[in-house]
């Protein structure tokens, strides 16, 4: 599928974007492992979260829905999963595979996990290695520590302390999920703050988990008790419209019920440093997660040196932040973001290639990019099957001098079903063509 975008426009209206992807994955995982029935609202009906949902159905969990964001999970308890009949197919979803690696290490059956072309290239040793230290037997059977992954069951796990070399919420969460099945204490120290949805949700399921500074710690052998989960709208999906409204003159939007967990709000901080006009309205807490309505009006942005401390807090938003940088005045420099090279695509190279096609000076560096603002032109860019690259270039059309075609956009459905319809409703001009 490709997107064909006509240039110009402004964004208007009050609207909601789909549910948070990270929280949706975790709601299925913890709901399945809990005792009792967990009701979820606002669940993301995107392919990634649905891959997690299917994996748990394949392991014998009865799950009703999703229907209009509602899911009912009949939890089987920590020891109630059944051996799946086939390898678990996790599609494009790194979160599913890395979190499940930890969870499956605690089962008494063997499992194989596979993924699509992009997931099959992503590094899995980062989670397999600490899990082996806990006693797990895990093989990354791809060429370079990549999927498929085989997890052997029936191996007793013991708690460890792990100092994570990379700031990764997926690795942290994979270890904590294995820790539920381990003897004694499991603790993880992160080199920089990463999203803490697993910790918050474990707490919501009544599981004792403590954190001190950058270390989080739990003891194995407890129980999860079913609960209700209200999934807020995904700030990573809201980010496209936050940038769109900032760069398109005359825009004024309000994105409703967005999760503003402080481990996710780097995009707001970075845009504000660039001069964006963003207000958080009606701040409240919903089911242990902070939520707000986000109002964004257009503003003249200026280039900045992005503070490295904000990188993990905005890690999924850089593709669209690079579009903001292209429309700002002056130069924007990103450093300390080598992780972007191992996301659904090499987001540094793929964005630099696309920006250059559109006439922007974008120089990739090993751990970031240097972008000189300029006039976005027109042309055909390739998303390499990366949902966030496709949506970022869609926003570029708001300021381009001519039409933009974005190729390979089908994976937008992994995180943002209905993106084209919503975008057209609020002021973009996109046609999706097969
Ligand atoms: C996620 C963590 C991040 C993020 C991904 C979702 C999660 O990955 O990029 O989209 O839900 O834990 P890393 O842990 O690799 O940084």
Coordinates of C-alpha atoms and ligand atoms in Angstrom, one line a residue:
X1 CA 0.0 0.0 0.0
X2 CA 1.2 3.5 -0.7
X3 CA 0.1 6.9 0.5
X4 CA -0.3 9.8 -2.0
X5 CA -0.4 13.1 -0.2
X6 CA -1.4 16.5 -1.6
X7 CA 0.5 19.4 -0.2
X8 CA -0.7 22.0 2.3
X9 CA -3.6 22.2 4.8
X10 CA -4.0 22.9 8.5
X11 CA -5.2 20.6 11.3
X12 CA -8.4 21.3 13.3
X13 CA -10.6 19.6 15.8
X14 CA -10.8 17.6 19.0
X15 CA -10.3 13.9 18.5
X16 CA -8.8 10.7 20.1
X17 CA -6.1 8.5 18.6
X18 CA -6.0 4.7 19.2
X19 CA -5.0 3.1 22.5
X20 CA -1.4 2.9 23.8
X21 CA 0.4 0.0 22.2
X22 CA 2.8 -0.7 25.1
X23 CA -0.1 -0.8 27.6
X24 CA -2.3 -2.8 25.3
X25 CA 0.4 -5.6 25.0
X26 CA 0.9 -5.7 28.7
X27 CA -2.9 -5.8 29.5
X28 CA -3.2 -9.0 27.5
X29 CA -0.1 -10.5 29.1
X30 CA -0.8 -9.7 32.7
X31 CA -4.6 -10.3 32.3
X32 CA -3.9 -13.8 31.0
X33 CA -1.5 -14.6 33.9
X34 CA -3.9 -13.2 36.5
X35 CA -6.5 -15.1 38.5
X36 CA -10.0 -14.0 37.4
X37 CA -11.5 -11.9 34.7
X38 CA -9.8 -8.7 33.5
X39 CA -11.8 -6.2 31.5
X40 CA -9.8 -3.9 29.2
X41 CA -11.1 -0.7 27.6
X42 CA -9.4 1.4 25.0
X43 CA -7.4 -1.6 23.7
X44 CA -5.4 -0.9 20.5
X45 CA -6.9 -3.0 17.8
X46 CA -3.7 -2.8 15.8
X47 CA -1.8 -5.7 14.4
X48 CA 1.0 -5.7 17.0
X49 CA -1.3 -5.8 20.0
X50 CA -3.5 -8.4 18.2
X51 CA -0.4 -10.6 17.7
X52 CA 0.0 -10.7 21.5
X53 CA -3.6 -11.4 21.9
X54 CA -3.5 -14.3 19.4
X55 CA -0.3 -15.7 21.1
X56 CA -2.2 -16.0 24.4
X57 CA -5.2 -17.6 22.6
X58 CA -2.8 -20.0 21.1
X59 CA -1.7 -20.8 24.7
X60 CA -5.2 -21.6 25.7
X61 CA -6.4 -18.4 27.2
X62 CA -10.1 -17.5 26.5
X63 CA -10.2 -13.9 25.3
X64 CA -13.4 -12.1 24.2
X65 CA -13.2 -9.2 21.8
X66 CA -11.7 -6.9 20.9
X67 CA -14.9 -5.0 20.1
X68 CA -14.7 -1.2 20.0
X69 CA -11.6 -1.4 22.2
X70 CA -13.2 -3.7 24.8
X71 CA -11.5 -7.0 25.6
X72 CA -12.4 -9.5 28.3
X73 CA -9.6 -11.9 29.4
X74 CA -10.3 -15.0 31.4
X75 CA -7.0 -15.2 33.3
X76 CA -5.5 -18.7 33.8
X77 CA -3.1 -17.8 36.6
X78 CA 0.7 -17.8 36.4
X79 CA 0.9 -21.5 35.8
X80 CA -2.2 -22.1 33.6
X81 CA -0.8 -21.5 30.1
X82 CA -0.8 -24.4 27.7
X83 CA 1.8 -25.4 25.0
X84 CA 0.8 -23.8 21.7
X85 CA 0.3 -26.2 18.7
X86 CA 2.4 -24.0 16.4
X87 CA 5.2 -21.5 16.6
X88 CA 3.8 -18.2 18.0
X89 CA 3.8 -15.7 15.1
X90 CA 4.5 -12.2 16.5
X91 CA 4.4 -10.4 13.1
X92 CA 6.2 -7.0 13.3
X93 CA 6.1 -6.8 17.1
X94 CA 9.4 -6.5 19.0
X95 CA 7.5 -5.8 22.2
X96 CA 5.6 -9.1 22.0
X97 CA 8.7 -11.2 21.3
X98 CA 11.0 -9.6 23.9
X99 CA 8.4 -9.6 26.7
X100 CA 7.2 -13.1 25.9
X101 CA 10.8 -14.4 25.9
X102 CA 10.9 -13.7 29.7
X103 CA 7.4 -14.9 30.3
X104 CA 7.9 -18.2 28.4
X105 CA 11.1 -19.0 30.2
X106 CA 9.0 -19.6 33.2
X107 CA 6.6 -22.1 31.6
X108 CA 6.9 -25.9 31.7
X109 CA 6.7 -26.3 27.9
X110 CA 8.9 -25.4 24.9
X111 CA 7.9 -22.6 22.6
X112 CA 9.1 -21.2 19.3
X113 CA 8.5 -17.6 18.3
X114 CA 8.8 -16.2 14.8
X115 CA 8.2 -12.8 13.2
X116 CA 8.0 -11.0 9.9
X117 CA 11.0 -9.8 7.8
X118 CA 11.6 -6.7 9.9
X119 CA 11.3 -8.5 13.3
X120 CA 13.5 -11.3 12.0
X121 CA 16.4 -8.8 11.7
X122 CA 16.1 -7.4 15.2
X123 CA 18.5 -8.1 18.0
X124 CA 17.2 -10.6 20.6
X125 CA 20.4 -11.5 22.5
X126 CA 19.9 -8.4 24.5
X127 CA 17.0 -10.1 26.3
X128 CA 18.2 -13.8 25.9
X129 CA 21.5 -13.1 27.7
X130 CA 20.1 -11.9 31.0
X131 CA 17.4 -14.6 30.9
X132 CA 20.1 -17.2 30.5
X133 CA 21.8 -15.8 33.6
X134 CA 18.5 -16.6 35.4
X135 CA 18.7 -20.2 34.3
X136 CA 16.6 -20.0 31.1
X137 CA 17.5 -22.0 28.1
X138 CA 16.9 -19.8 25.0
X139 CA 18.2 -20.1 21.5
X140 CA 18.1 -17.2 19.1
X141 CA 18.2 -19.3 15.9
X142 CA 18.5 -16.5 13.4
X143 CA 21.9 -15.6 11.9
X144 CA 23.0 -12.8 14.2
X145 CA 21.2 -13.4 17.5
X146 CA 18.0 -12.7 15.7
X147 CA 14.6 -14.6 15.6
X148 CA 13.3 -17.3 15.4
X149 CA 13.6 -17.9 19.2
X150 CA 13.2 -21.2 20.9
X151 CA 12.5 -21.1 24.6
X152 CA 12.9 -24.4 26.5
X153 CA 10.4 -24.9 29.3
X154 CA 10.7 -26.6 32.6
X155 CA 14.0 -24.9 33.6
X156 CA 14.0 -23.5 37.2
X157 CA 14.7 -19.8 37.2
X158 CA 16.5 -17.9 39.9
X159 CA 16.5 -14.2 40.6
X160 CA 19.4 -12.0 39.4
X161 CA 20.4 -8.4 39.6
X162 CA 20.9 -7.1 36.0
X163 CA 22.6 -3.8 35.1
X164 CA 21.2 -3.1 31.6
X165 CA 23.8 -2.0 29.1
X166 CA 21.0 -0.4 26.9
X167 CA 18.1 1.7 28.0
X168 CA 15.3 -0.7 27.0
X169 CA 11.9 -1.1 28.5
X170 CA 11.4 -4.3 26.6
X171 CA 14.5 -5.9 28.1
X172 CA 13.6 -4.7 31.6
X173 CA 10.1 -6.0 31.2
X174 CA 11.2 -9.4 29.8
X175 CA 13.4 -9.8 32.9
X176 CA 10.7 -8.8 35.3
X177 CA 8.2 -11.2 33.7
X178 CA 10.7 -14.0 34.1
X179 CA 11.2 -12.8 37.7
X180 CA 7.6 -13.7 38.5
X181 CA 8.6 -17.3 38.0
X182 CA 12.1 -17.1 39.6
X183 CA 13.3 -18.0 43.1
X184 CA 14.1 -15.0 45.2
X185 CA 14.6 -11.4 44.1
X186 CA 15.0 -10.1 40.6
X187 CA 16.2 -6.6 40.1
X188 CA 17.1 -4.5 37.1
X189 CA 19.0 -1.2 36.9
X190 CA 18.5 0.9 33.9
X191 CA 21.2 3.4 32.5
X192 CA 18.4 5.9 31.8
X193 CA 14.7 6.0 32.6
X194 CA 12.6 3.9 30.2
X195 CA 8.8 3.4 30.1
X196 CA 7.5 1.9 33.3
X197 CA 4.1 0.5 32.2
X198 CA 5.0 -3.0 33.3
X199 CA 5.8 -1.9 36.8
X200 CA 2.7 0.2 37.1
X201 CA 0.5 -2.5 35.7
X202 CA 2.0 -5.2 38.0
X203 CA 1.1 -3.0 40.8
X204 CA -2.4 -2.6 39.5
X205 CA -2.7 -6.4 39.5
X206 CA -1.7 -6.4 43.1
X207 CA 1.8 -7.7 42.6
X208 CA 4.4 -6.1 45.0
X209 CA 7.1 -4.3 43.0
X210 CA 9.4 -1.6 44.3
X211 CA 11.7 0.9 42.8
X212 CA 14.6 2.8 44.2
X213 CA 16.3 5.3 41.9
X214 CA 17.0 3.5 38.7
X215 CA 16.5 0.0 40.1
X216 CA 13.3 -1.9 40.1
X217 CA 12.8 -5.1 42.1
X218 CA 10.3 -7.9 42.6
X219 CA 10.2 -11.3 44.3
X220 CA 9.0 -14.4 42.4
X221 CA 6.2 -16.7 43.6
X222 CA 3.3 -14.2 44.1
X223 CA -0.1 -14.0 42.3
X224 CA -1.7 -11.5 39.9
X225 CA -5.3 -10.6 40.7
X226 CA -7.6 -9.6 37.8
X227 CA -8.4 -6.0 37.5
X228 CA -9.9 -3.4 35.1
X229 CA -7.7 -1.5 32.7
X230 CA -8.5 1.7 30.9
X231 CA -5.9 2.1 28.1
X232 CA -5.2 5.8 27.4
X233 CA -4.6 7.0 23.8
X234 CA -1.1 6.5 22.6
X235 CA 1.2 9.5 22.9
X236 CA 3.3 8.0 20.2
X237 CA 0.3 8.1 17.8
X238 CA -0.7 11.6 19.1
X239 CA 2.9 12.7 18.3
X240 CA 2.2 12.8 14.5
X241 CA -0.6 15.2 15.0
X242 CA 1.3 17.2 17.6
X243 CA 4.0 17.8 15.0
X244 CA 1.5 18.3 12.2
X245 CA -0.4 21.0 14.0
X246 CA 2.9 22.7 15.1
X247 CA 4.2 22.9 11.5
X248 CA 0.9 23.7 9.6
X249 CA 0.0 27.3 9.9
X250 CA -3.4 28.1 11.3
X251 CA -3.8 24.7 13.1
X252 CA -5.5 24.2 16.4
X253 CA -6.2 20.7 17.7
X254 CA -7.0 18.9 20.9
X255 CA -6.0 15.2 21.2
X256 CA -8.1 13.7 24.0
X257 CA -7.3 11.2 26.8
X258 CA -3.6 10.8 25.9
X259 CA -1.3 8.9 28.2
X260 CA 1.3 11.4 29.6
X261 CA 3.4 9.0 31.7
X262 CA 6.6 10.9 32.4
X263 CA 8.7 8.1 30.8
X264 CA 6.9 8.9 27.5
X265 CA 6.6 12.7 27.3
X266 CA 10.0 13.4 25.7
X267 CA 8.2 14.4 22.5
X268 CA 6.4 17.2 24.4
X269 CA 9.6 18.5 26.0
X270 CA 11.5 18.4 22.7
X271 CA 8.8 20.2 20.8
X272 CA 8.5 22.8 23.5
X273 CA 12.3 23.4 23.4
X274 CA 11.8 24.0 19.7
X275 CA 9.2 26.7 20.4
X276 CA 5.9 24.6 20.0
X277 CA 2.7 25.8 21.5
X278 CA 1.4 22.8 23.5
X279 CA -0.9 22.8 26.5
X280 CA -1.8 19.9 28.7
X281 CA -5.5 20.2 29.8
X282 CA -7.6 18.3 32.2
X283 CA -4.7 16.3 33.7
X284 CA -5.9 13.3 35.6
X285 CA -5.0 9.8 36.6
X286 CA -6.7 6.7 35.1
X287 CA -5.9 3.3 36.3
X288 CA -2.4 4.2 37.6
X289 CA -1.4 6.1 34.4
X290 CA -1.5 9.9 34.0
X291 CA -3.7 11.2 31.2
X292 CA -4.4 14.6 29.7
X293 CA -6.0 16.3 26.7
X294 CA -3.2 17.9 24.6
X295 CA -3.9 21.1 22.8
X296 CA -1.5 22.1 20.0
X297 CA -1.6 25.3 18.0
X298 CA 0.8 26.1 15.2
X299 CA 4.1 27.9 16.0
X300 CA 7.3 28.9 14.4
X301 CA 9.7 26.2 15.5
X302 CA 13.5 26.6 15.8
X303 CA 16.3 24.0 15.6
X304 CA 17.9 22.7 18.8
X305 CA 20.6 20.4 20.1
X306 CA 18.3 17.7 21.5
X307 CA 19.3 16.9 25.1
X308 CA 20.5 13.3 25.3
X309 CA 18.6 12.7 28.5
X310 CA 15.4 13.1 26.5
X311 CA 16.3 10.4 23.9
X312 CA 14.9 7.3 25.7
X313 CA 11.8 9.3 26.7
X314 CA 11.0 10.1 23.0
X315 CA 12.5 7.0 21.4
X316 CA 9.6 6.2 19.1
X317 CA 8.9 9.8 18.1
X318 CA 12.1 10.7 16.3
X319 CA 10.8 10.0 12.8
X320 CA 8.2 12.7 13.1
X321 CA 10.5 15.0 15.2
X322 CA 12.8 14.9 12.2
X323 CA 9.9 16.3 10.1
X324 CA 9.5 19.1 12.8
X325 CA 13.3 19.8 12.5
X326 CA 13.0 20.1 8.7
X327 CA 10.3 22.8 9.1
X328 CA 12.1 24.7 12.0
X329 CA 14.5 27.5 11.5
X330 CA 18.2 26.6 11.6
X331 CA 19.8 23.3 12.5
X332 CA 18.7 20.4 14.8
X333 CA 21.3 17.9 16.1
X334 CA 20.5 14.5 17.6
X335 CA 23.1 12.4 19.4
X336 CA 23.1 9.4 21.6
X337 CA 20.3 7.7 19.7
X338 CA 22.0 4.7 18.1
X339 CA 19.0 2.6 19.2
X340 CA 17.1 4.1 16.4
X341 CA 19.1 2.0 14.0
X342 CA 17.6 -1.3 15.4
X343 CA 13.9 -0.3 15.4
X344 CA 11.4 -1.6 12.9
X345 CA 13.8 -0.1 10.3
X346 CA 17.1 1.8 10.6
X347 CA 15.2 5.0 11.4
X348 CA 18.3 7.2 11.1
X349 CA 19.2 6.1 7.6
X350 CA 15.7 5.6 6.3
X351 CA 14.6 9.1 7.5
X352 CA 17.8 10.7 6.1
X353 CA 17.2 9.1 2.7
X354 CA 13.6 10.3 2.6
X355 CA 14.4 13.8 3.7
X356 CA 17.2 14.1 1.2
X357 CA 14.7 13.0 -1.6
X358 CA 12.5 15.8 -0.4
X359 CA 15.3 18.3 -0.7
X360 CA 16.3 18.6 3.0
X361 CA 19.9 18.5 4.1
X362 CA 20.0 15.6 6.5
X363 CA 23.3 14.0 7.5
X364 CA 23.1 10.7 9.3
X365 CA 25.8 10.1 12.0
X366 CA 26.5 6.8 13.8
X367 CA 24.3 7.8 16.7
X368 CA 22.0 10.4 15.4
X369 CA 21.4 13.0 12.6
X370 CA 22.0 16.6 11.7
X371 CA 19.1 18.3 10.0
X372 CA 19.2 21.7 8.3
X373 CA 15.7 23.2 8.0
X374 CA 14.6 24.0 4.5
X375 CA 11.7 23.8 2.1
X376 CA 10.2 20.3 1.8
X377 CA 9.8 19.6 -1.8
X378 CA 8.0 16.7 -3.5
X379 CA 8.9 13.1 -4.4
X380 CA 8.6 9.5 -3.6
X381 CA 10.0 8.2 -0.3
X382 CA 10.2 4.6 0.9
X383 CA 9.1 3.7 4.5
X384 CA 10.8 0.3 4.4
X385 CA 7.6 -1.1 6.0
X386 CA 8.1 1.0 9.1
X387 CA 4.8 2.4 10.4
X388 CA 6.3 5.4 12.1
X389 CA 8.3 6.4 9.0
X390 CA 5.2 6.3 6.8
X391 CA 3.2 8.4 9.2
X392 CA 6.0 10.9 9.7
X393 CA 6.3 11.5 6.0
X394 CA 2.5 11.9 5.8
X395 CA 2.8 14.9 8.1
X396 CA 5.6 16.4 5.9
X397 CA 3.0 17.0 3.2
X398 CA 1.5 19.8 5.4
X399 CA 4.5 21.9 4.5
X400 CA 5.7 20.4 1.2
X401 CA 5.7 22.4 -2.0
X402 CA 4.3 19.4 -4.0
X403 CA 2.8 16.0 -3.7
X404 CA 4.5 13.3 -1.7
X405 CA 4.2 9.6 -2.3
X406 CA 5.2 7.2 0.6
X407 CA 5.7 3.6 -0.4
X408 CA 5.2 0.5 1.7
X409 CA 2.7 1.8 4.2
X410 CA 0.7 -1.4 5.1
X411 CA 2.4 -1.6 8.5
X412 CA 0.7 1.6 9.6
X413 CA -2.0 -0.9 10.8
X414 CA 0.4 -2.3 13.4
X415 CA 0.0 0.7 15.6
X416 CA -2.5 3.1 14.1
X417 CA -5.6 1.5 12.5
X418 CA -7.7 4.3 10.9
X419 CA -4.8 6.7 10.4
X420 CA -5.8 7.7 6.9
X421 CA -9.4 8.3 7.8
X422 CA -8.6 10.3 10.9
X423 CA -5.9 12.3 9.1
X424 CA -8.3 13.2 6.3
X425 CA -11.0 14.2 8.8
X426 CA -8.7 16.6 10.6
X427 CA -7.1 18.3 7.7
X428 CA -4.5 16.2 5.7
X429 CA -5.1 15.1 2.2
X430 CA -4.1 11.4 1.9
X431 CA -5.1 8.8 -0.5
X432 CA -4.2 5.2 0.3
X433 CA -3.6 3.2 -2.9
X434 CA -3.0 -0.6 -3.1
Ligands
LIG1 C1 8.5 -0.5 24.1 C2 9.8 -0.2 24.3 C3 10.6 0.5 23.4 C4 9.8 1.1 22.2 C5 8.8 0.2 21.7 C6 7.9 -0.3 22.8 C7 7.7 -1.3 25.1 O1 11.6 -0.4 22.8 O2 10.7 1.6 21.2 O3 8.1 0.7 20.6 O4 6.5 -1.4 25.0 O5 8.4 -1.7 26.1 P1 13.0 -0.7 23.5 O6 12.8 -1.4 24.8 O7 13.8 -1.5 22.5 O8 13.6 0.7 23.7

